C-alpha cells in the first residue's frame, strides 16, 4: 500500500509529467496551435494591407486575438483523449483531490501551448512592424494572460468533454469569459507603444491570474464530476 | 424553516400553491403594466432635452435591470440546487435563462432604437452596451449547454455550473469593459439620496420595474409548472391532475 499513499504534490507532479510526456510523444499536436497562431496572424496583413503604419496600429489586437483563438482550439487536449480512453474516469475516482489532478493537467497544457505561443510571439510582433523595444511588454502580457486562458478554458472543456461535438459550443461558452483578459492584454501592449504607463494593466492581468489559479481548478473538477457521472 | 422550504420545494406542493397564486399575480402584472404605461406615455412630461423619444426608457431601463436581476436569480437558484440538491431550484434556474435572455435582447433593441435619435447611431461600442451584449452571450452559452445534453439532470447541473462561473465573471467583465470605453449616460436613479430624475418620470419607471419583475415571476411559474408536469408525468398526482382537467 505504501507505494500508493502519495501526497497531493506527488500527484500533481506525476500528472504534470505524464501529460508533458504524452504531449511530447504527439509532436504534431504540439505544433498545430503554433502553426495556427502564425497563419492567423499572417492573414491580417493579407486582408488589411501591407502598410506598416496600419499593421502597427492593429498589431496588439491581432496578436492577442490570434493567441486567444489558438489557445481555445487547443483546449480540448486537456481532457479529450483521457476521456476517450477512459483514464479520465480513473483519475476522477482516485483518492487524490481532483482539483490537484486537474491543476496538473492545466499546467501541462499551458506549458505545451500558452508558453510556446508566448515564446514565438516576438517574431510575429516584428512581422507586424512592432518596434523591438515593445516586444518585452508583449511577452509579459502573454506570459501573464495565457495561463488564465488555459485555466478558464479548462472549465469549458470539462463541461463539454462528454459531448460528441463540443467544439463550437466550447467557443460560445468560453469566449465571453476571455473578454477581460483580451482587453487588459491588448491595451497594455497598445499603451506601451504609445509610451504610456502599463503597470496597471499588468497588475490586473496578474490579479485575474491569481483569481483563476485559485478558483478554476475547483470549478473544472466540479464540472468533470457533473459530466462524467 | 427548512421543513417549510422542503415542503414547498416538493414538486407537488409547488404545483398546488403556484396554481393558486398564478391568476392573482398575472392580473396584478397586467394592472401595474397598464398603470405604468399610462403614467409613462401620457402623464409624464416630455424631457427638456430629449423630447418625447426618452419615453422608451420606461421599457428600456426595467428590461436592462431585469437582465441582470434574472441572471443573479438564475445563478443563485443553480447554486441552491447544487448545494442542497433541490430539484425545483434547478428547474427554476434553467427556465430563467430564456426569460433573462429575452429581457437582455429587449434592452439591447430598445437601447438601439433610443440611441439612433440621441447619439445618431444604432450601435456604438460603448461600455454598457457592450457588457449588455456580453451578458446576452453568457445567457446563450447557458442555454446552449443546457440544450446539448440528453440527460436532463446532467444538463441542469452542467449549465447551472456555467451560470455560477458566469456570475463571478459578470462584475469583472463589467468593470473591464467600463474601463475600456464609456459614452453611456451615468446612472440617474441608483443615487438614492437625490435621484437626478423628476418624480413624474421616476414613479412610472418604478411601477414598470415592479410590473416587469412580476411578469418574470409569472412567466417563470408558468414554465416551471409545465416542466414539473413533464418531469413527474409518471407519478400518481400528475395523472390524477390530468384526469381532472
XYZ file of C-alpha atoms in Angstrom:
474
model
C 0.000 0.000 0.000
C 2.884 2.347 0.690
C 3.589 2.941 -2.938
C 0.041 4.179 -3.498
C -0.043 6.505 -0.493
C 1.486 9.505 -2.255
C 0.685 13.047 -1.236
C -1.002 15.776 -3.253
C 2.230 17.345 -4.519
C 3.377 13.982 -5.857
C 0.016 13.596 -7.545
C 0.452 16.994 -9.168
C 3.969 16.287 -10.430
C 3.031 12.820 -11.650
C 0.101 14.114 -13.687
C 2.111 17.082 -14.906
C 4.988 14.923 -16.124
C 2.666 12.330 -17.610
C 0.807 14.964 -19.653
C 4.049 16.600 -20.764
C 5.384 13.239 -21.876
C 2.176 12.484 -23.762
C 2.372 15.873 -25.475
C 5.993 15.255 -26.467
C 5.004 11.911 -27.998
C 2.469 13.670 -30.220
C 4.704 16.290 -31.751
C 2.290 17.255 -34.496
C -0.392 18.145 -31.971
C 2.169 20.215 -30.172
C 2.945 22.180 -33.324
C -0.645 22.650 -34.510
C -1.634 25.554 -32.206
C 1.620 27.323 -33.047
C 1.066 26.900 -36.773
C -2.494 28.152 -36.330
C -1.198 31.193 -34.449
C 1.303 32.013 -37.204
C -1.224 31.501 -40.009
C -3.956 33.631 -38.431
C -1.535 36.465 -37.717
C -0.267 36.372 -41.284
C -3.830 36.541 -42.630
C -4.270 40.055 -41.268
C -1.689 41.809 -43.459
C -3.213 39.960 -46.426
C -6.715 41.099 -45.510
C -5.887 44.648 -44.441
C -2.840 45.941 -46.291
C 0.905 45.659 -46.112
C 1.131 49.275 -44.924
C 3.331 49.143 -41.822
C 1.585 52.085 -40.080
C -1.731 50.273 -40.365
C -0.210 46.995 -39.163
C 1.402 48.746 -36.227
C -1.969 50.077 -35.085
C -3.710 46.700 -35.165
C -0.731 44.582 -34.062
C -1.631 44.268 -30.329
C -5.205 43.254 -31.083
C -4.201 40.854 -33.870
C -1.574 39.111 -31.769
C -3.811 38.848 -28.733
C -6.902 37.634 -30.580
C -4.854 35.081 -32.537
C -3.210 33.800 -29.350
C -6.625 33.587 -27.708
C -8.121 31.596 -30.575
C -5.088 29.296 -30.794
C -5.389 28.575 -27.067
C -9.118 27.978 -27.373
C -8.707 25.481 -30.195
C -6.070 23.572 -28.238
C -8.157 23.336 -25.047
C -9.784 20.023 -25.953
C -6.439 18.272 -25.487
C -6.623 18.862 -21.708
C -9.296 16.199 -21.186
C -10.427 14.815 -24.556
C -8.028 11.913 -25.156
C -8.118 10.891 -21.491
C -11.880 10.910 -21.667
C -11.904 8.772 -24.776
C -9.591 6.046 -23.429
C -11.287 6.065 -20.013
C -8.303 7.212 -17.976
C -10.083 10.431 -17.022
C -12.688 8.396 -15.181
C -9.919 6.607 -13.278
C -8.353 9.941 -12.355
C -11.694 11.210 -11.053
C -12.089 8.040 -8.984
C -8.588 8.204 -7.489
C -8.175 9.110 -3.830
C -6.213 12.271 -4.617
C -8.084 15.588 -4.534
C -9.437 16.105 -8.036
C -8.584 19.848 -8.201
C -4.891 18.955 -7.761
C -5.031 16.484 -10.644
C -6.933 18.967 -12.811
C -4.421 21.654 -11.932
C -1.579 19.371 -13.027
C -3.285 18.829 -16.370
C -3.903 22.556 -16.843
C -0.274 23.347 -16.014
C 0.941 20.813 -18.570
C -1.477 22.240 -21.134
C -0.144 25.752 -20.590
C 3.477 24.590 -20.915
C 2.709 22.933 -24.248
C 0.555 25.747 -25.738
C 0.455 29.115 -23.951
C 4.132 29.170 -23.092
C 5.166 28.235 -26.633
C 2.777 30.817 -28.126
C 4.334 33.422 -25.856
C 7.841 32.444 -26.902
C 7.186 32.774 -30.637
C 5.096 35.961 -30.307
C 8.045 38.410 -30.590
C 8.839 37.070 -34.054
C 5.256 37.688 -35.115
C 5.335 41.119 -33.480
C 8.307 42.019 -35.638
C 6.476 40.780 -38.726
C 3.670 43.253 -37.873
C 6.224 46.087 -37.722
C 6.225 46.379 -33.942
C 9.265 48.249 -32.610
C 11.662 45.904 -30.793
C 11.512 47.847 -27.514
C 7.797 46.946 -27.175
C 8.304 43.216 -27.655
C 9.138 42.825 -23.969
C 5.747 44.071 -22.879
C 4.070 41.766 -25.406
C 5.917 38.849 -23.831
C 4.911 39.927 -20.334
C 1.212 40.304 -21.139
C 1.083 36.919 -22.867
C 3.049 35.315 -20.056
C 0.532 36.633 -17.508
C -2.527 36.186 -19.715
C -2.208 32.788 -21.396
C -2.199 30.783 -18.104
C -5.521 32.442 -17.275
C -6.810 31.408 -20.699
C -5.870 27.775 -20.007
C -7.376 27.896 -16.517
C -10.725 29.390 -17.561
C -10.779 27.200 -20.648
C -10.409 24.050 -18.549
C -13.852 24.756 -17.045
C -15.390 24.931 -20.503
C -13.698 21.732 -21.676
C -14.708 19.921 -18.502
C -18.322 20.923 -19.164
C -18.317 19.818 -22.799
C -16.000 16.793 -22.744
C -18.894 14.340 -22.617
C -20.497 15.797 -25.732
C -19.676 14.426 -29.125
C -19.432 17.776 -30.864
C -18.302 20.211 -28.212
C -16.093 22.427 -30.389
C -18.369 25.278 -31.401
C -20.221 25.098 -28.093
C -16.911 25.474 -26.273
C -16.273 28.735 -28.153
C -19.701 30.030 -27.164
C -19.090 29.220 -23.500
C -15.508 30.391 -23.208
C -15.038 33.437 -25.442
C -17.274 35.769 -23.366
C -15.237 34.835 -20.295
C -11.997 35.661 -22.148
C -13.007 39.275 -22.820
C -11.417 40.915 -19.739
C -8.071 39.247 -20.455
C -8.193 40.387 -24.078
C -9.000 43.952 -23.005
C -6.169 44.233 -20.490
C -3.638 42.309 -22.552
C -4.163 44.099 -25.845
C -4.493 47.548 -24.271
C -1.275 47.109 -22.292
C 0.661 46.454 -25.499
C -1.157 49.277 -27.279
C -0.420 51.772 -24.497
C 3.211 50.716 -24.266
C 3.523 51.500 -27.975
C 2.210 54.997 -27.215
C 4.836 55.339 -24.467
C 2.241 55.233 -21.664
C 2.419 53.615 -18.240
C 1.167 49.997 -18.329
C 1.797 48.760 -14.776
C -1.940 48.963 -14.043
C -2.880 46.537 -16.800
C -0.120 44.134 -15.841
C -1.298 44.144 -12.225
C -4.872 43.494 -13.370
C -3.716 40.613 -15.574
C -1.792 39.227 -12.609
C -4.867 39.646 -10.404
C -7.017 37.741 -12.907
C -4.361 35.033 -12.994
C -4.340 34.769 -9.192
C -8.135 34.617 -9.104
C -8.395 31.934 -11.762
C -5.492 29.963 -10.234
C -7.430 29.686 -7.006
C -10.924 29.101 -8.390
C -10.694 27.477 -11.838
C -9.311 24.041 -10.758
C -12.214 23.678 -8.328
C -14.808 24.755 -10.887
C -13.315 22.430 -13.519
C -13.324 19.499 -11.079
C -16.959 20.156 -10.180
C -17.748 20.282 -13.904
C -15.942 16.975 -14.511
C -17.913 15.310 -11.737
C -21.157 16.541 -13.314
C -20.390 15.481 -16.875
C -18.727 12.149 -16.084
C -21.448 10.761 -13.909
C -37.976 26.847 8.367
C -36.027 24.223 6.401
C -39.006 21.942 6.759
C -41.234 24.546 5.163
C -38.735 25.078 2.332
C -38.505 21.365 1.663
C -42.275 21.052 1.682
C -42.681 23.960 -0.701
C -39.851 22.700 -2.880
C -41.552 19.372 -3.399
C -42.876 19.487 -6.949
C -46.385 18.575 -5.912
C -46.766 21.330 -3.279
C -45.154 23.855 -5.568
C -47.563 22.963 -8.318
C -50.566 23.318 -5.998
C -49.544 26.647 -4.438
C -48.293 28.221 -7.652
C -51.534 27.238 -9.372
C -53.477 29.262 -6.810
C -51.133 32.264 -6.922
C -50.805 32.484 -10.667
C -54.142 34.159 -11.613
C -53.631 36.820 -8.932
C -50.063 37.533 -9.944
C -50.972 37.652 -13.615
C -53.797 40.166 -13.052
C -51.574 42.304 -10.813
C -48.860 42.288 -13.510
C -51.325 43.386 -16.173
C -52.755 46.118 -13.930
C -49.349 47.537 -12.980
C -48.132 47.403 -16.568
C -51.180 49.368 -17.745
C -50.743 51.938 -14.950
C -47.027 52.232 -15.651
C -47.539 52.662 -19.386
C -50.335 55.217 -18.849
C -48.232 57.274 -16.441
C -45.129 56.932 -18.568
C -46.557 57.536 -22.027
C -49.365 60.017 -21.294
C -48.902 61.682 -17.907
C -45.140 62.207 -17.601
C -43.942 65.467 -19.228
C -41.628 65.413 -22.243
C -37.941 65.715 -21.447
C -36.480 69.213 -21.887
C -33.600 67.846 -23.931
C -34.683 64.539 -25.414
C -38.341 65.462 -26.115
C -40.755 62.577 -26.475
C -38.239 59.964 -27.512
C -36.991 59.438 -23.954
C -40.271 57.574 -23.229
C -38.723 54.342 -24.488
C -36.844 54.497 -21.180
C -39.899 53.021 -19.424
C -39.269 49.781 -21.298
C -35.513 50.042 -21.749
C -34.415 50.659 -18.164
C -36.606 47.993 -16.495
C -35.516 45.376 -19.043
C -31.862 46.265 -18.514
C -32.314 45.918 -14.764
C -34.193 42.669 -15.210
C -31.459 41.257 -17.437
C -29.021 41.466 -14.512
C -31.574 40.539 -11.865
C -32.636 37.381 -13.707
C -29.003 36.346 -14.191
C -28.426 36.664 -10.443
C -31.586 34.681 -9.691
C -30.507 32.020 -12.201
C -27.035 31.627 -10.684
C -28.442 31.749 -7.143
C -31.021 29.083 -7.924
C -28.370 26.939 -9.626
C -26.143 27.224 -6.536
C -29.051 26.292 -4.263
C -29.803 23.325 -6.488
C -26.180 22.165 -6.404
C -25.650 22.633 -2.660
C -28.937 21.347 -1.220
C -29.805 19.100 -4.157
C -33.223 20.643 -4.630
C -34.644 19.577 -7.977
C -37.000 22.520 -8.167
C -34.153 25.056 -7.874
C -32.514 23.605 -10.998
C -35.793 23.855 -12.879
C -36.151 27.494 -11.799
C -32.564 28.274 -12.844
C -32.856 26.731 -16.295
C -36.228 28.284 -17.004
C -34.916 31.698 -16.003
C -32.294 31.611 -18.755
C -34.548 32.157 -21.801
C -36.572 34.824 -19.956
C -33.416 36.649 -18.945
C -32.040 36.384 -22.465
C -35.278 37.922 -23.784
C -35.018 40.845 -21.344
C -31.399 41.363 -22.393
C -32.388 41.305 -26.042
C -35.232 43.738 -25.362
C -32.855 46.083 -23.535
C -30.440 45.968 -26.492
C -33.159 46.587 -29.101
C -34.850 49.430 -27.204
C -31.450 50.910 -26.430
C -30.570 50.799 -30.098
C -33.862 52.493 -31.031
C -33.202 55.143 -28.394
C -29.597 55.578 -29.425
C -30.386 56.435 -33.052
C -32.086 59.818 -32.362
C -29.908 60.601 -29.299
C -26.399 59.607 -30.353
C -27.046 59.426 -34.094
C -26.090 55.756 -34.328
C -27.910 52.467 -33.856
C -24.935 50.964 -32.126
C -21.812 52.334 -30.515
C -19.115 50.289 -28.819
C -19.865 51.824 -25.500
C -19.095 50.070 -22.236
C -22.622 49.484 -21.017
C -23.944 48.386 -24.399
C -21.032 46.033 -24.799
C -21.401 44.476 -21.370
C -25.114 44.004 -22.024
C -24.212 42.252 -25.284
C -21.726 40.044 -23.443
C -24.439 39.258 -20.900
C -26.583 38.060 -23.795
C -23.695 35.801 -24.908
C -23.458 34.399 -21.377
C -27.182 33.627 -21.396
C -26.892 31.975 -24.810
C -23.975 29.886 -23.531
C -26.031 28.606 -20.595
C -28.983 27.841 -22.875
C -26.802 26.117 -25.482
C -25.086 23.960 -22.866
C -28.454 23.042 -21.348
C -29.744 22.022 -24.771
C -26.613 19.986 -25.597
C -27.092 17.239 -23.015
C -29.633 14.484 -23.468
C -29.970 13.702 -19.785
C -31.949 16.480 -18.138
C -30.271 16.178 -14.749
C -26.743 16.409 -16.157
C -27.835 19.294 -18.379
C -29.270 21.214 -15.442
C -26.191 20.771 -13.311
C -23.661 21.499 -16.074
C -25.479 24.624 -17.272
C -26.035 25.675 -13.662
C -22.312 25.438 -13.010
C -21.656 27.620 -16.048
C -24.158 30.174 -14.709
C -22.268 30.259 -11.403
C -18.914 30.692 -13.187
C -20.551 33.457 -15.224
C -21.807 35.320 -12.169
C -18.246 35.507 -10.823
C -17.212 36.955 -14.172
C -20.046 39.448 -14.681
C -18.558 42.154 -12.419
C -15.068 41.578 -13.859
C -16.376 41.857 -17.404
C -18.479 44.871 -16.475
C -15.603 46.827 -14.966
C -13.058 45.811 -17.582
C -15.401 46.966 -20.328
C -16.299 50.130 -18.420
C -12.650 50.948 -18.099
C -12.214 50.179 -21.796
C -14.700 52.727 -23.122
C -17.718 54.664 -21.917
C -20.180 57.028 -23.537
C -23.454 55.980 -21.905
C -25.227 58.475 -19.652
C -24.443 57.956 -15.971
C -26.865 56.308 -13.567
C -29.713 58.608 -12.623
C -31.804 56.516 -10.255
C -29.364 54.486 -8.172
C -28.143 57.648 -6.418
C -30.674 57.074 -3.668
C -30.218 60.299 -1.714
C -31.240 62.618 -4.537
C -32.097 60.921 -7.843
C -31.398 63.250 -10.753
C -34.728 62.329 -12.313
C -38.046 64.088 -11.721
C -40.716 62.356 -9.647
C -43.213 62.346 -12.530
C -40.769 60.206 -14.515
C -39.443 58.200 -11.569
C -42.877 56.903 -10.474
C -43.814 55.301 -13.829
C -40.279 53.907 -14.082
C -40.553 52.202 -10.716
C -44.089 50.977 -11.456
C -42.819 49.477 -14.709
C -39.913 47.850 -12.884
C -42.249 46.186 -10.396
C -44.506 45.130 -13.283
C -41.544 43.634 -15.184
C -40.401 41.752 -12.077
C -43.880 40.333 -11.589
C -44.036 39.464 -15.265
C -40.823 37.490 -14.842
C -42.276 35.675 -11.828
C -45.477 34.850 -13.730
C -43.675 33.512 -16.804
C -41.209 31.622 -14.614
C -44.049 29.986 -12.647
C -45.821 29.006 -15.850
C -42.690 27.499 -17.381
C -41.739 25.742 -14.144
C -45.236 24.247 -13.763
C -45.093 22.957 -17.302
C -41.721 21.353 -16.698
C -42.843 19.808 -13.396
C -45.763 18.159 -15.183
C -43.344 16.875 -17.812
C -40.773 15.618 -15.286
C -43.290 13.982 -12.968
C -45.621 12.688 -15.642
C -45.354 9.136 -14.307
C -46.263 9.976 -10.724
C -49.771 9.457 -9.379
C -50.628 13.032 -8.542
C -49.919 14.249 -12.062
C -52.101 11.530 -13.527
C -54.860 12.483 -11.102
C -54.451 16.136 -12.003
C -54.549 15.430 -15.710
C -57.673 13.310 -15.319
C -59.426 16.136 -13.503
C -58.781 18.676 -16.233
